PDB file of C-alpha atoms in Angstrom:
ATOM      1  CA  MET A   1      -0.898 -18.047  -3.519  1.00  0.00           C
ATOM      2  CA  THR A   2       2.793 -17.296  -3.242  1.00  0.00           C
ATOM      3  CA  ASP A   3       4.427 -17.747   0.155  1.00  0.00           C
ATOM      4  CA  GLU A   4       5.837 -14.734   2.000  1.00  0.00           C
ATOM      5  CA  ALA A   5       9.498 -15.730   1.653  1.00  0.00           C
ATOM      6  CA  THR A   6       9.176 -16.017  -2.125  1.00  0.00           C
ATOM      7  CA  VAL A   7       7.451 -12.655  -2.370  1.00  0.00           C
ATOM      8  CA  LYS A   8      10.140 -10.989  -0.246  1.00  0.00           C
ATOM      9  CA  ALA A   9      12.897 -12.549  -2.348  1.00  0.00           C
ATOM     10  CA  ARG A  10      11.274 -11.344  -5.552  1.00  0.00           C
ATOM     11  CA  LEU A  11      10.789  -7.874  -4.136  1.00  0.00           C
ATOM     12  CA  ARG A  12      14.415  -7.765  -3.034  1.00  0.00           C
ATOM     13  CA  ALA A  13      15.466  -8.798  -6.525  1.00  0.00           C
ATOM     14  CA  LEU A  14      13.298  -6.067  -7.993  1.00  0.00           C
ATOM     15  CA  ALA A  15      14.821  -3.485  -5.698  1.00  0.00           C
ATOM     16  CA  ASP A  16      18.386  -4.615  -6.430  1.00  0.00           C
ATOM     17  CA  THR A  17      18.086  -4.434 -10.209  1.00  0.00           C
ATOM     18  CA  ASP A  18      17.478  -1.545 -12.500  1.00  0.00           C
ATOM     19  CA  GLU A  19      15.516  -1.543 -15.735  1.00  0.00           C
ATOM     20  CA  THR A  20      18.590  -2.314 -17.875  1.00  0.00           C
ATOM     21  CA  ASP A  21      19.200  -5.501 -15.897  1.00  0.00           C
ATOM     22  CA  ARG A  22      15.699  -6.677 -16.718  1.00  0.00           C
ATOM     23  CA  SER A  23      16.065  -6.748 -20.490  1.00  0.00           C
ATOM     24  CA  ASP A  24      15.671 -10.529 -20.505  1.00  0.00           C
ATOM     25  CA  ALA A  25      12.312 -10.357 -18.720  1.00  0.00           C
ATOM     26  CA  THR A  26       9.306 -10.601 -20.958  1.00  0.00           C
ATOM     27  CA  PRO A  27       6.530  -8.018 -20.729  1.00  0.00           C
ATOM     28  CA  THR A  28       4.171 -10.775 -19.614  1.00  0.00           C
ATOM     29  CA  ALA A  29       6.509 -11.741 -16.756  1.00  0.00           C
ATOM     30  CA  LEU A  30       6.818  -8.108 -15.675  1.00  0.00           C
ATOM     31  CA  GLN A  31       3.042  -7.682 -15.765  1.00  0.00           C
ATOM     32  CA  ALA A  32       2.680 -10.805 -13.630  1.00  0.00           C
ATOM     33  CA  GLU A  33       5.106  -9.363 -11.058  1.00  0.00           C
ATOM     34  CA  HIS A  34       3.124  -6.138 -10.881  1.00  0.00           C
ATOM     35  CA  ARG A  35      -0.162  -8.003 -10.567  1.00  0.00           C
ATOM     36  CA  GLU A  36       1.310 -10.168  -7.783  1.00  0.00           C
ATOM     37  CA  MET A  37       2.465  -7.090  -5.861  1.00  0.00           C
ATOM     38  CA  ILE A  38      -0.921  -5.399  -6.245  1.00  0.00           C
ATOM     39  CA  GLU A  39      -2.697  -8.607  -5.228  1.00  0.00           C
ATOM     40  CA  ARG A  40      -0.449  -9.008  -2.172  1.00  0.00           C
ATOM     41  CA  ALA A  41      -1.091  -5.412  -1.102  1.00  0.00           C
ATOM     42  CA  THR A  42      -4.830  -5.774  -1.626  1.00  0.00           C
ATOM     43  CA  ASP A  43      -4.966  -9.046   0.325  1.00  0.00           C
ATOM     44  CA  ALA A  44      -3.055  -7.460   3.217  1.00  0.00           C
ATOM     45  CA  LEU A  45      -5.812  -4.857   3.634  1.00  0.00           C
ATOM     46  CA  ASP A  46      -8.074  -7.548   5.112  1.00  0.00           C
ATOM     47  CA  ASP A  47      -5.847  -8.010   8.161  1.00  0.00           C
ATOM     48  CA  LEU A  48      -4.419  -5.185  10.261  1.00  0.00           C
ATOM     49  CA  ALA A  49      -1.271  -7.121  11.185  1.00  0.00           C
ATOM     50  CA  ALA A  50      -0.650  -8.066   7.553  1.00  0.00           C
ATOM     51  CA  ALA A  51      -1.217  -4.476   6.406  1.00  0.00           C
ATOM     52  CA  ALA A  52       1.186  -3.157   9.044  1.00  0.00           C
ATOM     53  CA  ALA A  53       3.803  -5.746   8.064  1.00  0.00           C
ATOM     54  CA  PHE A  54       3.346  -4.817   4.409  1.00  0.00           C
ATOM     55  CA  VAL A  55       3.985  -1.146   5.188  1.00  0.00           C
ATOM     56  CA  ASP A  56       6.914  -1.935   7.528  1.00  0.00           C
ATOM     57  CA  ASP A  57       8.573  -4.025   4.803  1.00  0.00           C
ATOM     58  CA  GLY A  58       8.579  -1.040   2.433  1.00  0.00           C
ATOM     59  CA  GLY A  59       5.544  -2.301   0.589  1.00  0.00           C
ATOM     60  CA  LEU A  60       4.073   1.123  -0.153  1.00  0.00           C
ATOM     61  CA  ALA A  61       7.023   2.124  -2.324  1.00  0.00           C
ATOM     62  CA  ASP A  62       6.857  -1.245  -4.071  1.00  0.00           C
ATOM     63  CA  LEU A  63       3.122  -0.840  -4.547  1.00  0.00           C
ATOM     64  CA  GLU A  64       3.578   2.632  -6.024  1.00  0.00           C
ATOM     65  CA  ARG A  65       6.120   1.234  -8.509  1.00  0.00           C
ATOM     66  CA  ALA A  66       3.818  -1.673  -9.375  1.00  0.00           C
ATOM     67  CA  VAL A  67       0.892   0.701  -9.991  1.00  0.00           C
ATOM     68  CA  GLU A  68       3.035   2.934 -12.202  1.00  0.00           C
ATOM     69  CA  ALA A  69       4.273  -0.060 -14.166  1.00  0.00           C
ATOM     70  CA  ALA A  70       0.743  -1.462 -14.486  1.00  0.00           C
ATOM     71  CA  GLU A  71      -0.462   1.894 -15.810  1.00  0.00           C
ATOM     72  CA  GLU A  72       2.407   2.025 -18.332  1.00  0.00           C
ATOM     73  CA  SER A  73       1.584  -1.459 -19.580  1.00  0.00           C
ATOM     74  CA  VAL A  74      -2.141  -0.627 -19.602  1.00  0.00           C
ATOM     75  CA  SER A  75      -2.804  -3.469 -17.220  1.00  0.00           C
ATOM     76  CA  ALA A  76      -6.260  -4.027 -15.774  1.00  0.00           C
ATOM     77  CA  ALA A  77      -4.591  -4.344 -12.373  1.00  0.00           C
ATOM     78  CA  SER A  78      -3.712  -0.645 -12.364  1.00  0.00           C
ATOM     79  CA  GLN A  79      -7.198   0.438 -11.224  1.00  0.00           C
ATOM     80  CA  ARG A  80      -7.215  -2.021  -8.331  1.00  0.00           C
ATOM     81  CA  GLY A  81      -3.662  -0.952  -7.465  1.00  0.00           C
ATOM     82  CA  ARG A  82      -4.659   2.730  -7.353  1.00  0.00           C
ATOM     83  CA  GLU A  83      -7.614   1.895  -5.107  1.00  0.00           C
ATOM     84  CA  THR A  84      -5.405  -0.174  -2.803  1.00  0.00           C
ATOM     85  CA  LEU A  85      -2.778   2.568  -2.638  1.00  0.00           C
ATOM     86  CA  ALA A  86      -5.488   5.100  -1.790  1.00  0.00           C
ATOM     87  CA  ALA A  87      -6.730   2.825   1.002  1.00  0.00           C
ATOM     88  CA  TYR A  88      -3.244   2.605   2.521  1.00  0.00           C
ATOM     89  CA  ARG A  89      -2.934   6.378   2.342  1.00  0.00           C
ATOM     90  CA  ARG A  90      -6.284   6.788   4.116  1.00  0.00           C
ATOM     91  CA  TYR A  91      -5.160   4.355   6.807  1.00  0.00           C
ATOM     92  CA  ARG A  92      -1.934   6.291   7.268  1.00  0.00           C
ATOM     93  CA  ALA A  93      -3.854   9.568   7.578  1.00  0.00           C
ATOM     94  CA  ALA A  94      -6.224   8.037  10.120  1.00  0.00           C
ATOM     95  CA  ALA A  95      -3.353   6.589  12.126  1.00  0.00           C
ATOM     96  CA  SER A  96      -1.512   9.910  12.208  1.00  0.00           C
ATOM     97  CA  GLY A  97      -4.129  11.318  14.571  1.00  0.00           C
ATOM     98  CA  ASP A  98      -4.310  14.666  12.755  1.00  0.00           C
ATOM     99  CA  GLN A  99      -8.078  14.490  12.520  1.00  0.00           C
ATOM    100  CA  PHE A 100      -8.585  14.246  16.282  1.00  0.00           C
ATOM    101  CA  HIS A 101      -9.094  17.316  18.415  1.00  0.00           C
ATOM    102  CA  PRO A 102      -9.423  17.534  22.175  1.00  0.00           C
ATOM    103  CA  GLY A 103     -12.985  17.540  23.391  1.00  0.00           C
ATOM    104  CA  ARG A 104     -12.304  19.337  26.633  1.00  0.00           C
ATOM    105  CA  GLY A 105     -15.273  21.422  27.606  1.00  0.00           C
ATOM    106  CA  THR A 106     -17.605  19.669  25.198  1.00  0.00           C
ATOM    107  CA  SER A 107     -20.900  18.566  26.660  1.00  0.00           C
ATOM    108  CA  LEU A 108     -21.946  15.087  25.644  1.00  0.00           C
ATOM    109  CA  GLY A 109     -25.427  15.436  27.084  1.00  0.00           C
ATOM    110  CA  ASP A 110     -28.210  17.967  27.273  1.00  0.00           C
ATOM    111  CA  GLY A 111     -26.507  19.879  30.075  1.00  0.00           C
ATOM    112  CA  ALA A 112     -24.602  23.121  29.844  1.00  0.00           C
ATOM    113  CA  LYS A 113     -21.080  23.171  28.481  1.00  0.00           C
ATOM    114  CA  VAL A 114     -18.329  23.348  31.035  1.00  0.00           C
ATOM    115  CA  GLU A 115     -16.089  26.395  30.924  1.00  0.00           C
ATOM    116  CA  SER A 116     -12.560  25.365  30.033  1.00  0.00           C
ATOM    117  CA  ARG A 117      -9.453  27.311  31.000  1.00  0.00           C
TER     118      ARG A 117
END
């Protein structure tokens, strides 16, 4: 497993270069980078603090790019990446609180409902 500092350095390097700067990188090396990013994102789902840190570090944008690149290279990691990205999106939706509605006036027992103003 790659340590966090190495992953961050590689991600920073990815963000600081454009595709023309990467002409010396082999397709296999690029696929490995995408797989590593997808693996890191997937592993972070097991721990709330790690998932939050991943998102705070801009990991979702990196994950989206890795999934797109994996799909372009027809990598087997693309399916797992899409599933991981969908999980992060579900977490974000759940954390937004949009699905919660006030329960004022709702009876939780067999009794009559209370009139609310």
